[in-house]
Amino acid sequence: ASGGVGLAAIQYARYKGAEVFATAGTDEKRDFVRLMGADHVLDSRSLKFAEDVMRLSQGQGVDVVLNSISGEAINRNLSILRPFGRFLELGKRDFYENSKIGLRPFRNNISYFGIDADQLLIERPQLAGRLFQEMMGLFQAGVLRPLPHRVFPAQRIQEAFRYMQQSRQIGKVIVSFEGEQLQPSFPAKTDTSLQLATDSSYLITGGLSGFGLKTAAWLAGKGAKTLILLSRSGKAAAEDQACLEQLQAAGIQLVVYACDVTDQAALAEVFTEIQKKLPPLRGVIHAAMVLDDVIVRNMSADSFRQVIAPKMLGAWNLHELTADLALDFFVLYSSITTSLGNPGQANYVAANLFLESLAEYRRQQGLVASFAAWGPIADAGYLTRNEAVKDALQSRLGGAAITTAQALTVLEQLLQSQQTGVAVVNWDWSNLQRVMPNARSAKFAELQRSVAMGDEGEQTKDIHELVAGLSAEATHQLVTDMLLAEVGHILRLPVDKLSADKSVFDLGMDSLMGMELVLAIEERFKVRLPVMALTEGATVSRIAEKIVAQLHPQESVAAPTEQELKQQSIAAVVKKHGSDMTDAELAQLAAHLSAEEARN
Ligand SMILES: NC(=O)c1ccc[n+]([C@@H]2O[C@H](COP(=O)([O-])OP(=O)(O)OC[C@H]3O[C@@H](n4cnc5c(N)ncnc54)[C@H](OP(=O)(O)O)[C@@H]3O)[C@@H](O)[C@H]2O)c1
C-alpha cells in the first residue's frame, strides 16, 4: 500500500471510516504506511499476511480487498473476504496471463471486480468526469491530500526509472519539465568544413543506391579516398551507375561487397578482409533499409521482421564488429517518422527507434554514435522510385521533401557537434495536427503554440458550432463537402475531380490512405468511426451519413424506404445462408436478388 494507488486508497478508506489493513514490502515502507493512517500494517512479501488479517479481525475477515499483487496472493485475498465482501482487482498481469481462480470463495456471496482505469476514461467519460469532480471536491474540502512524491527533472529521467525499478518509491515518481528547455536543440553551424582522412576507409551500408550512395559521394567530397559500399546484391541500379563512375574517375577507391548486414558471419568476413586489405576503417554510415508498408492490423510477423532486421540487427552487428576499432563516426540513418509514428509503417518506425536508442547506448559506453532522422528526401532513394508515396507523405506533413544537399549539410554540422541526433524535415504543423492526432501530444507543446495563433479559418472551427441549427440534410451536405476536401487533400486531387457517390477506393484511395482518412475524420469531426466504416463500397456520402448520425443522433436516422427495407431483409437472408461466400459475392447476390424483386 505504499505505492500511489495504495496511499490514495488508505486516505479514501479512512475518510469512509473503514478499519484499514495494509501491506507493504519493507520496514521503511511499513512505517510510512502506518504514518499514513493504516490501522494494521503487514508484510506483502510473504503470504502470511492472510493469516494475520484473520487473526487481527478475530476470524471475521474483511469487507473489501483492494488487490494489485499477482499469483497466489489473489487466492489468499479471496479467502479473507467476509460474506458479501468485494474483491477489487487492479493488477493487470493475471488478466493478461488468463490466470485461473477457483469458485469456492464465491459461495459466500462475494463479488469480484476487474478494474482498468484507462477503460473508464475511454468508455465512460461522463462517469469518469463525475468521479473526478467528486474527488476534486474532497481535495478542496481538505479531506484528501496530494500523495507524497519525488520529483526528478526531465534531464535526469533515467534516475527516475532506476529509482522505480528498484521499488524504492513511496507514493508517486514525477518527471517534471518545469524549467526545462522544450525547444529542440540543433547542431550549430560551423565555419570549418568537415575534413576526412585520406588514408582511411569509410563503410556505407546500403551504399550502392539512393541516399546511401549520395552520402558516399559526399564523403568523397570531404576527403575520403576509400569507400566501402555494401548491399545484399552488391549491384547498383542503372540510374546510380553514373554516380559510381564519376567517383571512380575522381580516383576514389570503391570497394563493393555483396553482403547482408543481418548475417553476422558474412559481415565478420567483410570486416576481416577490410582489416587485411584496406586502410583502417574510420567511419560507418548505416543506411541499409527495406520497406514493407502495411497497416499494423494486417502486418504479419514476416513483414515486421523483414523491415526491422536490416536496420536493427544490421546496426547491432556493425556495433559489435567495430567494437575494437577507433572510429571517428558511427552514423545511423533514421526517419522523422519516429517523432510522430506513421500509419502503415509500424515496423519501420520501430526499427528506426531502435537505431536512435542504439546511438544513445553507444554514447553511454563512450563510443562515437550519431543518428539523423530524415524527413522525406526528394532527389535520391526510395521516394524517387515511388512518386505516389512521396506525394502522400508530403501531403501528410504539409511541407516539401528535403534535398540530399540540405540533409548532408546538416549531417556535416551534426558530425562536428557533440549532439547525438538530429531531425530534419519540412512540415506544416497545423496540417500535421489535422491528420496525426499525436501531433497534439504534450511533447510538441512548443510547436502547437507556434501555430495556434492565426489559425481561425473554417477548417479549425468546432464542428458542433458549424452544424448548430442546421437541418440533418444541410448538415449532411456540409459534412460531405468537408469530407470531399479531406479526401482531395489525401489524394492530392482537386475536389471537383471527386464524386461523393463513388467508393473512396474507386477514387484512388488505398487502405493506408483510408487509415489517414479515419484519423482526419476523428480529428476534424471529433467522432470515432470504426475502420470497417471504410470497407468496400464506402462512398463519401455514406461516410458523411455515419458522421451525421453521431453529430445529430436523433434527427439523422431517416426512416428507411420500403425498397431499402426489402434490400436489407434480402441481404440478411443471404448473409444467413451464405456463410461460405465472401462479402463481395454476398453483396453481388443481394444486389441481384433485389433487382429481381424490383422487377417482380
Ligand atoms: N529516402 C528517403 O526519403 C528517406 C527518408 C528518411 C530516411 N531515410 C533513410 O535513408 C536510408 C537510405 O534510404 P534510401 O531511400 O536511399 O533507400 P534505398 O534506395 O531503398 O536503398 C536501400 C539500400 O539498402 C540495401 N539493403 C537493404 N537490405 C540490406 C541488407 N540486409 N544488407 C545490406 N544492404 C541492404 C539495398 O540494397 P540491396 O537490396 O541490394 O540489399 C539498398 O542499396 C535508409 O536508412 C532510410 O531509412 C530515407
XYZ file of C-alpha atoms and ligand atoms in Angstrom:
648
model
C 0.000 0.000 0.000
C 2.994 2.328 -0.167
C 2.548 2.992 -3.864
C 0.457 5.830 -5.279
C -2.776 3.862 -5.501
C -2.312 2.230 -2.099
C -1.727 5.530 -0.313
C -4.683 7.114 -2.060
C -6.818 4.136 -1.060
C -5.777 4.465 2.590
C -6.870 8.107 2.585
C -10.189 7.280 0.998
C -10.859 4.293 3.253
C -10.157 6.400 6.324
C -12.485 9.093 5.037
C -15.165 6.396 4.736
C -14.481 5.315 8.310
C -13.037 1.900 7.427
C -10.598 -0.067 9.532
C -7.585 -0.404 7.260
C -5.339 -3.463 6.912
C -2.435 -2.576 4.646
C 0.575 -4.497 3.380
C 3.972 -3.204 2.260
C 7.278 -4.776 1.285
C 9.948 -3.197 3.530
C 10.204 -1.920 7.109
C 10.638 1.627 5.861
C 7.527 1.404 3.730
C 5.529 -0.255 6.511
C 6.439 2.596 8.875
C 5.316 5.036 6.276
C 2.018 3.272 5.611
C 1.382 3.284 9.362
C 2.061 7.020 9.419
C -0.411 7.492 6.609
C -3.114 6.093 8.837
C -3.390 2.333 8.252
C -4.645 0.594 11.403
C -2.796 -2.685 10.813
C 0.330 -2.995 8.706
C 1.533 -6.357 7.403
C 4.271 -7.740 5.197
C 3.376 -8.063 1.493
C 6.430 -10.172 0.672
C 5.080 -13.220 2.496
C 1.695 -14.864 2.161
C 1.359 -14.996 5.913
C -0.463 -11.658 5.823
C -3.732 -13.521 5.154
C -3.495 -15.449 8.437
C -2.569 -12.198 10.221
C -5.650 -10.464 8.870
C -7.864 -13.315 10.077
C -6.236 -13.230 13.499
C -6.457 -9.446 13.796
C -10.102 -9.460 12.738
C -10.980 -12.242 15.200
C -11.609 -14.673 12.369
C -14.099 -12.340 10.656
C -12.061 -11.275 7.612
C -12.602 -8.030 5.709
C -15.368 -6.455 3.621
C -13.268 -5.119 0.782
C -9.946 -6.250 -0.648
C -8.110 -3.890 -2.979
C -5.541 -6.043 -4.712
C -2.744 -5.374 -7.133
C -0.367 -8.244 -6.447
C -0.430 -11.273 -8.674
C -0.276 -15.016 -8.230
C -1.184 -16.929 -5.082
C -1.839 -13.695 -3.166
C -5.128 -13.471 -5.053
C -6.381 -16.753 -3.603
C -5.273 -15.704 -0.123
C -7.055 -12.407 -0.506
C -10.238 -14.096 -1.657
C -10.083 -16.370 1.379
C -10.092 -13.462 3.840
C -13.255 -11.848 2.476
C -16.313 -11.883 4.692
C -19.648 -12.951 3.208
C -20.919 -10.250 0.825
C -17.376 -8.909 0.579
C -15.964 -7.290 -2.552
C -12.706 -8.087 -4.252
C -11.309 -5.243 -6.378
C -8.551 -6.336 -8.750
C -6.264 -3.581 -10.022
C -3.323 -5.636 -11.286
C -3.434 -6.404 -14.985
C -0.949 -9.214 -15.096
C -3.319 -12.008 -14.134
C -5.908 -10.796 -16.618
C -3.416 -10.941 -19.457
C -1.984 -14.253 -18.292
C -5.535 -15.560 -18.052
C -4.875 -16.933 -14.545
C -7.453 -19.297 -13.094
C -9.104 -18.894 -9.722
C -11.426 -21.413 -8.146
C -15.080 -20.565 -7.476
C -15.191 -21.857 -3.900
C -14.769 -18.436 -2.222
C -17.766 -17.193 -4.204
C -20.126 -19.455 -2.234
C -20.094 -16.626 0.307
C -21.929 -14.087 -1.851
C -18.722 -12.276 -2.652
C -18.219 -10.166 -5.780
C -15.169 -9.769 -7.949
C -14.474 -6.505 -9.803
C -11.832 -6.207 -12.534
C -10.715 -2.578 -12.700
C -8.921 -0.839 -15.544
C -8.983 2.935 -15.145
C -7.886 3.513 -18.764
C -11.105 1.958 -19.979
C -13.099 4.063 -17.566
C -11.769 7.217 -19.209
C -12.337 5.969 -22.735
C -15.587 4.040 -22.453
C -17.387 6.015 -19.713
C -16.033 9.546 -19.965
C -19.068 11.002 -18.209
C -18.783 8.684 -15.249
C -15.026 9.375 -15.123
C -15.756 13.124 -15.146
C -18.237 12.789 -12.310
C -15.829 10.721 -10.221
C -13.020 13.191 -10.809
C -15.264 16.034 -9.756
C -16.225 14.211 -6.584
C -12.562 13.588 -5.813
C -11.576 17.178 -6.502
C -14.337 18.300 -4.141
C -12.756 16.159 -1.421
C -9.370 17.746 -2.110
C -10.897 21.228 -1.905
C -12.573 20.329 1.370
C -9.190 19.196 2.700
C -10.380 15.607 3.178
C -7.871 14.230 0.687
C -4.313 15.415 0.310
C -1.863 15.105 -2.588
C 0.215 11.959 -2.359
C 3.822 12.004 -1.281
C 6.016 12.132 -4.336
C 9.562 12.522 -5.522
C 10.283 14.830 -8.448
C 13.035 14.229 -10.998
C 13.851 16.872 -13.599
C 13.325 15.561 -17.142
C 17.062 15.751 -17.768
C 17.511 13.015 -15.149
C 14.722 10.746 -16.314
C 16.992 7.677 -16.234
C 17.423 8.116 -12.500
C 13.653 8.245 -12.117
C 13.266 4.923 -13.875
C 16.116 3.343 -11.957
C 14.551 4.502 -8.693
C 11.257 2.954 -9.684
C 12.924 -0.212 -10.955
C 14.463 -0.688 -7.531
C 10.984 -0.282 -5.976
C 12.293 2.490 -3.789
C 9.469 4.914 -4.322
C 6.900 5.867 -1.751
C 3.934 7.438 -3.493
C 4.452 8.817 -6.963
C 7.535 9.367 -9.060
C 7.186 12.535 -11.119
C 9.224 13.592 -14.107
C 8.998 17.347 -14.389
C 9.553 19.555 -17.389
C 9.405 22.678 -15.262
C 12.282 24.953 -16.117
C 13.370 22.590 -18.887
C 14.136 23.826 -22.321
C 11.472 22.417 -24.589
C 12.928 23.812 -27.789
C 14.762 21.076 -29.610
C 18.436 21.823 -29.894
C 20.094 21.871 -33.252
C 23.778 21.401 -34.021
C 25.372 24.800 -34.539
C 26.568 25.908 -37.954
C 30.331 25.724 -38.175
C 32.727 27.744 -40.297
C 35.135 24.894 -40.799
C 34.304 22.159 -43.233
C 34.473 18.525 -42.198
C 37.794 17.051 -43.275
C 38.053 13.290 -43.605
C 41.321 11.357 -43.514
C 42.601 10.359 -46.930
C 44.423 7.338 -45.527
C 41.305 5.750 -44.033
C 38.314 3.710 -45.204
C 34.656 4.553 -44.752
C 31.865 1.995 -44.866
C 28.350 2.755 -46.069
C 25.722 0.028 -45.810
C 23.051 0.481 -48.458
C 25.803 2.487 -50.150
C 25.127 1.306 -53.678
C 21.868 3.119 -54.157
C 19.828 6.162 -53.355
C 20.681 8.300 -50.399
C 23.369 5.868 -49.237
C 25.288 6.353 -52.477
C 24.787 10.136 -52.336
C 26.240 10.030 -48.840
C 29.227 8.069 -50.139
C 29.823 10.670 -52.846
C 29.568 13.397 -50.216
C 32.158 11.648 -48.034
C 34.463 11.613 -51.059
C 33.845 15.351 -51.402
C 35.013 15.697 -47.804
C 38.317 13.985 -48.497
C 37.598 10.248 -48.191
C 39.614 8.208 -50.672
C 38.466 4.656 -49.900
C 34.763 3.922 -49.768
C 33.362 0.515 -48.907
C 29.884 0.111 -50.343
C 27.805 -2.767 -49.101
C 24.419 -4.156 -50.073
C 22.870 -7.596 -50.432
C 23.062 -7.581 -54.212
C 26.357 -5.715 -54.393
C 24.967 -4.070 -57.511
C 23.935 -0.537 -58.301
C 20.764 0.211 -60.221
C 21.117 1.624 -63.735
C 20.297 5.161 -62.571
C 23.088 5.022 -59.978
C 25.831 3.799 -62.337
C 26.822 7.307 -63.439
C 27.469 8.384 -59.850
C 29.738 5.357 -59.279
C 31.631 6.059 -62.497
C 32.167 9.698 -61.521
C 33.605 8.633 -58.190
C 35.963 6.188 -59.860
C 37.000 8.810 -62.383
C 37.825 11.108 -59.466
C 40.297 8.500 -58.204
C 38.196 7.195 -55.346
C 38.776 3.556 -54.489
C 35.359 1.885 -54.399
C 35.261 -1.489 -52.694
C 31.943 -3.224 -53.185
C 30.640 -6.115 -51.092
C 27.530 -8.182 -51.660
C 26.699 -8.861 -48.038
C 23.574 -8.964 -45.947
C 24.175 -6.842 -42.815
C 21.874 -9.109 -40.855
C 24.224 -12.055 -41.447
C 26.811 -11.574 -38.738
C 29.186 -14.279 -40.007
C 29.203 -12.841 -43.533
C 29.681 -9.334 -42.192
C 32.524 -10.531 -39.958
C 34.269 -11.865 -43.066
C 33.914 -8.463 -44.701
C 35.498 -6.834 -41.658
C 38.371 -9.323 -41.661
C 39.015 -8.543 -45.298
C 38.825 -4.796 -44.708
C 41.380 -5.153 -41.940
C 43.724 -7.180 -44.136
C 43.457 -5.267 -47.373
C 42.255 -1.707 -46.828
C 43.288 1.413 -44.920
C 41.932 1.465 -41.355
C 38.187 1.892 -41.068
C 37.401 5.261 -39.504
C 33.706 5.794 -40.212
C 30.472 3.837 -40.633
C 27.186 5.027 -42.072
C 24.333 2.570 -41.747
C 21.830 3.448 -44.464
C 20.548 -0.018 -45.432
C 16.822 -0.387 -45.345
C 13.878 -2.383 -46.618
C 10.307 -1.112 -46.545
C 7.087 -3.082 -46.390
C 4.271 -0.675 -45.589
C 1.006 -2.152 -44.351
C -1.389 -1.052 -41.644
C -0.490 -2.667 -38.364
C -3.704 -4.683 -38.186
C -2.630 -6.563 -41.313
C 1.086 -6.644 -40.578
C 2.498 -10.170 -40.481
C 5.436 -11.214 -38.334
C 7.373 -11.686 -41.574
C 6.726 -8.167 -42.700
C 7.810 -6.903 -39.318
C 10.982 -8.968 -39.377
C 11.872 -8.064 -42.935
C 11.845 -4.360 -42.119
C 13.356 -4.322 -38.670
C 16.155 -6.829 -39.375
C 18.355 -4.790 -41.756
C 18.113 -1.731 -39.542
C 18.153 -3.280 -36.100
C 20.159 -6.483 -36.478
C 22.333 -4.802 -39.083
C 23.157 -1.940 -36.714
C 23.828 -4.310 -33.844
C 26.182 -6.414 -35.956
C 28.045 -3.275 -37.010
C 28.163 -2.148 -33.383
C 29.691 -5.448 -32.265
C 32.092 -5.880 -35.155
C 33.508 -2.375 -34.812
C 33.877 -2.584 -31.025
C 37.688 -2.634 -31.179
C 38.118 -0.028 -33.901
C 38.943 3.630 -33.358
C 36.103 5.154 -35.335
C 35.577 8.878 -35.926
C 31.879 8.380 -36.569
C 29.164 5.738 -36.497
C 26.043 7.214 -38.071
C 22.636 5.566 -38.113
C 20.103 6.773 -40.662
C 16.704 7.046 -39.054
C 13.495 8.710 -40.136
C 11.300 11.564 -38.994
C 8.505 9.016 -38.536
C 9.989 8.204 -35.124
C 8.688 11.546 -33.802
C 5.064 11.017 -34.724
C 4.600 7.492 -35.987
C 3.247 6.933 -39.458
C 0.193 4.887 -40.400
C 1.384 1.785 -42.240
C 4.954 1.954 -41.001
C 4.879 0.465 -37.510
C 7.736 -1.873 -38.490
C 9.853 0.926 -39.965
C 9.218 3.278 -37.043
C 10.148 0.569 -34.538
C 13.329 -0.226 -36.455
C 14.384 3.411 -36.561
C 13.594 3.985 -32.899
C 15.942 1.152 -32.110
C 18.680 2.916 -34.085
C 18.149 6.140 -32.157
C 18.333 4.266 -28.866
C 21.450 2.423 -30.011
C 23.125 5.767 -30.690
C 22.348 6.837 -27.103
C 23.505 3.493 -25.771
C 26.810 3.656 -27.635
C 27.423 7.160 -26.297
C 26.859 5.891 -22.775
C 29.552 3.302 -23.462
C 31.914 6.071 -24.539
C 31.651 5.118 -28.229
C 31.029 7.504 -31.097
C 27.469 7.441 -32.405
C 25.003 9.759 -34.115
C 21.624 9.387 -35.690
C 19.864 11.512 -38.254
C 16.083 11.286 -38.519
C 15.457 12.428 -42.058
C 12.193 13.701 -43.453
C 11.210 12.555 -46.950
C 14.096 13.047 -49.388
C 13.167 14.379 -52.799
C 16.093 13.662 -55.058
C 17.528 10.268 -54.139
C 16.427 6.916 -52.845
C 13.130 5.233 -52.254
C 10.824 8.149 -52.922
C 12.299 8.895 -56.342
C 11.155 5.391 -57.267
C 7.761 5.788 -55.586
C 6.272 9.143 -56.516
C 2.839 8.321 -55.089
C 4.302 7.601 -51.644
C 6.266 10.836 -51.832
C 3.113 12.791 -52.657
C 1.185 11.125 -49.837
C 3.966 11.911 -47.348
C 4.226 15.489 -48.478
C 0.509 15.973 -48.157
C 0.543 14.486 -44.669
C 3.477 16.543 -43.479
C 2.378 19.612 -45.388
C 5.901 20.568 -46.448
C 8.206 19.870 -49.367
C 10.571 16.918 -49.226
C 14.144 17.859 -48.321
C 17.040 17.549 -50.767
C 20.117 15.416 -50.227
C 22.204 18.594 -50.232
C 20.148 20.030 -47.353
C 20.340 16.756 -45.467
C 24.082 16.369 -45.879
C 24.746 19.950 -44.781
C 23.031 19.106 -41.516
C 24.927 15.827 -41.287
C 28.154 17.819 -41.504
C 27.022 20.038 -38.625
C 25.962 17.006 -36.619
C 29.307 15.279 -37.078
C 31.097 18.397 -35.895
C 28.916 18.802 -32.831
C 28.555 16.911 -29.572
C 24.912 16.189 -30.258
C 23.709 12.598 -30.603
C 20.905 13.105 -33.045
C 19.035 15.478 -35.243
C 15.749 15.514 -37.138
C 15.485 17.292 -40.474
C 12.112 17.849 -42.096
C 9.853 20.446 -43.633
C 6.428 20.304 -42.144
C 3.362 22.407 -41.694
C 2.343 21.818 -38.134
C -1.277 22.910 -38.486
C -1.662 20.485 -41.367
C 0.026 17.741 -39.445
C -2.220 18.223 -36.423
C -5.234 17.600 -38.604
C -4.063 14.227 -39.821
C -1.866 12.959 -36.999
C -3.636 13.196 -33.639
C -0.436 12.586 -31.678
C 0.956 15.826 -33.101
C -1.142 17.303 -30.308
C 0.675 15.438 -27.572
C 2.361 17.377 -24.797
C 5.876 16.895 -26.100
C 5.033 19.118 -29.066
C 3.605 21.918 -26.906
C 6.070 24.460 -28.301
C 5.192 23.667 -31.898
C 1.487 23.765 -31.141
C 1.842 27.182 -29.565
C 3.675 28.475 -32.595
C 0.788 27.618 -34.910
C -2.094 28.182 -32.530
C -2.392 31.848 -33.406
C -3.866 32.905 -36.727
C -5.457 29.548 -37.377
C -9.039 30.631 -37.102
C -10.394 29.589 -40.505
C -13.493 27.469 -41.126
C -11.252 24.407 -41.002
C -10.493 24.833 -37.326
C -13.933 25.905 -36.111
C -15.588 23.476 -33.772
C -17.806 21.198 -35.828
C -20.690 21.463 -33.366
C -20.620 25.244 -33.797
C -20.737 24.835 -37.552
C -23.714 22.492 -37.569
C -25.676 24.164 -34.777
C -29.175 24.931 -36.047
C -28.661 23.179 -39.396
C -31.155 20.559 -40.538
C -29.916 16.990 -40.887
C -29.930 17.462 -44.646
C -27.863 20.644 -44.535
C -25.511 19.033 -42.032
C -25.089 16.096 -44.385
C -24.218 18.462 -47.222
C -21.716 20.380 -45.105
C -20.061 17.204 -43.809
C -19.951 15.781 -47.351
C -18.201 18.906 -48.623
C -15.731 18.858 -45.758
C -15.069 15.159 -46.290
C -14.517 15.679 -50.005
C -11.941 18.316 -49.106
C -10.201 15.806 -46.792
C -10.252 13.088 -49.442
C -8.945 15.560 -52.033
C -6.221 16.565 -49.623
C -5.142 12.971 -49.075
C -5.316 12.105 -52.786
C -3.830 15.454 -53.804
C -6.710 15.914 -56.233
C -8.927 18.958 -56.731
C -12.361 18.493 -55.156
C -14.166 18.945 -58.491
C -12.496 15.742 -59.701
C -14.148 13.772 -56.875
C -17.623 12.354 -56.571
C -19.397 11.867 -53.259
C -21.210 8.839 -54.674
C -18.207 6.829 -55.778
C -16.420 4.411 -53.469
C -13.424 6.168 -51.947
C -11.307 3.273 -53.152
C -12.516 3.819 -56.714
C -11.455 7.433 -56.261
C -7.922 6.146 -55.767
C -7.506 5.622 -52.032
C -5.701 2.589 -50.698
C -6.007 1.085 -47.235
C -3.257 3.304 -45.820
C -4.947 6.404 -47.125
C -8.175 5.002 -45.678
C -6.452 4.930 -42.302
C -5.389 8.522 -42.822
C -8.968 9.459 -43.616
C -10.214 7.772 -40.431
C -7.676 9.800 -38.433
C -8.613 13.020 -40.224
C -12.310 12.350 -39.516
C -11.593 11.814 -35.841
C -9.610 14.998 -35.743
C -11.998 17.160 -37.771
C -15.393 15.897 -36.620
C -14.463 14.596 -33.179
C -16.270 11.357 -33.909
C -14.765 7.927 -33.982
C -15.598 5.699 -36.915
C -14.703 2.037 -36.892
C -12.058 1.299 -39.511
C -14.658 -1.040 -41.012
C -16.716 2.015 -41.941
C -14.302 2.387 -44.837
C -14.747 -1.078 -46.313
C -15.546 -1.637 -49.963
C -18.337 0.444 -51.296
C -17.882 3.266 -48.760
C -18.696 6.489 -50.567
C -18.081 9.956 -49.172
C -21.820 10.410 -48.956
C -22.279 7.218 -46.895
C -19.383 8.082 -44.593
C -20.939 11.524 -44.155
C -24.199 9.813 -43.098
C -22.329 7.899 -40.418
C -20.717 11.086 -39.152
C -24.001 12.999 -39.154
C -25.613 10.148 -37.233
C -23.091 10.781 -34.486
C -23.353 14.568 -34.655
C -27.185 14.620 -34.679
C -28.045 11.293 -33.084
C -31.855 11.569 -33.303
C -32.611 13.651 -36.368
C -30.392 11.972 -38.863
C -31.745 8.481 -38.637
C -34.082 8.833 -41.579
C -36.616 6.015 -41.774
C -35.525 3.565 -44.439
C -37.616 3.496 -47.584
C -39.650 0.420 -48.444
C -37.104 -0.503 -51.091
C -34.248 -0.186 -48.572
C -36.116 -2.360 -46.081
C -36.565 -5.021 -48.748
C -32.903 -4.878 -49.638
C -31.903 -5.143 -46.019
C -34.034 -8.212 -45.448
C -32.749 -9.875 -48.639
C -29.186 -9.122 -47.582
C -29.891 -10.589 -44.138
C -31.284 -13.809 -45.599
C -28.353 -14.132 -47.971
C -25.926 -13.499 -45.175
C -27.540 -16.175 -43.020
C -27.410 -18.860 -45.670
C -24.266 -17.875 -47.444
C -21.624 -18.283 -44.766
C -19.137 -19.688 -47.257
C -19.319 -16.689 -49.557
C -17.049 -13.669 -49.494
C -18.516 -10.254 -48.665
C -18.167 -9.185 -52.279
C -20.049 -12.283 -53.520
C -22.746 -11.690 -50.934
C -23.131 -8.064 -51.952
C -23.398 -9.126 -55.575
C -26.033 -11.740 -54.811
C -28.011 -9.308 -52.661
C -27.943 -6.757 -55.476
C -29.071 -9.390 -57.963
C -31.945 -10.547 -55.764
C -33.139 -7.033 -55.106
C -33.090 -6.327 -58.849
C -35.227 -9.455 -59.342
C -37.507 -8.329 -56.546
C -37.868 -4.896 -58.135
C -38.736 -6.489 -61.477
C -41.461 -8.600 -59.863
N 14.593 8.144 -48.993
C 14.024 8.848 -48.052
O 13.146 9.698 -48.313
C 14.424 8.661 -46.629
C 13.755 9.397 -45.622
C 14.122 9.182 -44.306
C 15.130 8.306 -44.000
N 15.766 7.610 -44.990
C 16.800 6.647 -44.621
O 17.909 6.728 -45.510
C 18.438 5.439 -45.782
C 18.559 5.208 -47.272
O 17.288 5.319 -47.873
P 17.092 5.180 -49.441
O 15.792 5.774 -49.790
O 18.304 5.625 -50.136
O 16.963 3.583 -49.579
P 17.084 2.674 -50.870
O 17.349 3.436 -52.104
O 15.895 1.759 -50.845
O 18.380 1.842 -50.548
C 18.419 0.919 -49.522
C 19.685 0.123 -49.683
O 19.796 -0.801 -48.618
C 20.301 -2.014 -49.142
N 19.905 -3.080 -48.233
C 18.663 -3.477 -47.879
N 18.717 -4.506 -47.024
C 20.020 -4.764 -46.821
C 20.698 -5.707 -46.035
N 20.045 -6.603 -45.282
N 22.043 -5.709 -46.056
C 22.730 -4.824 -46.811
N 22.123 -3.894 -47.565
C 20.792 -3.854 -47.574
C 19.665 -2.102 -50.514
O 20.361 -2.894 -51.446
P 20.027 -4.448 -51.675
O 18.583 -4.546 -51.932
O 20.899 -4.856 -52.825
O 20.446 -5.100 -50.418
C 19.787 -0.649 -50.952
O 21.054 -0.411 -51.504
C 17.519 4.449 -45.073
O 18.124 4.048 -43.875
C 16.267 5.225 -44.774
O 15.611 4.786 -43.608
C 15.427 7.778 -46.288
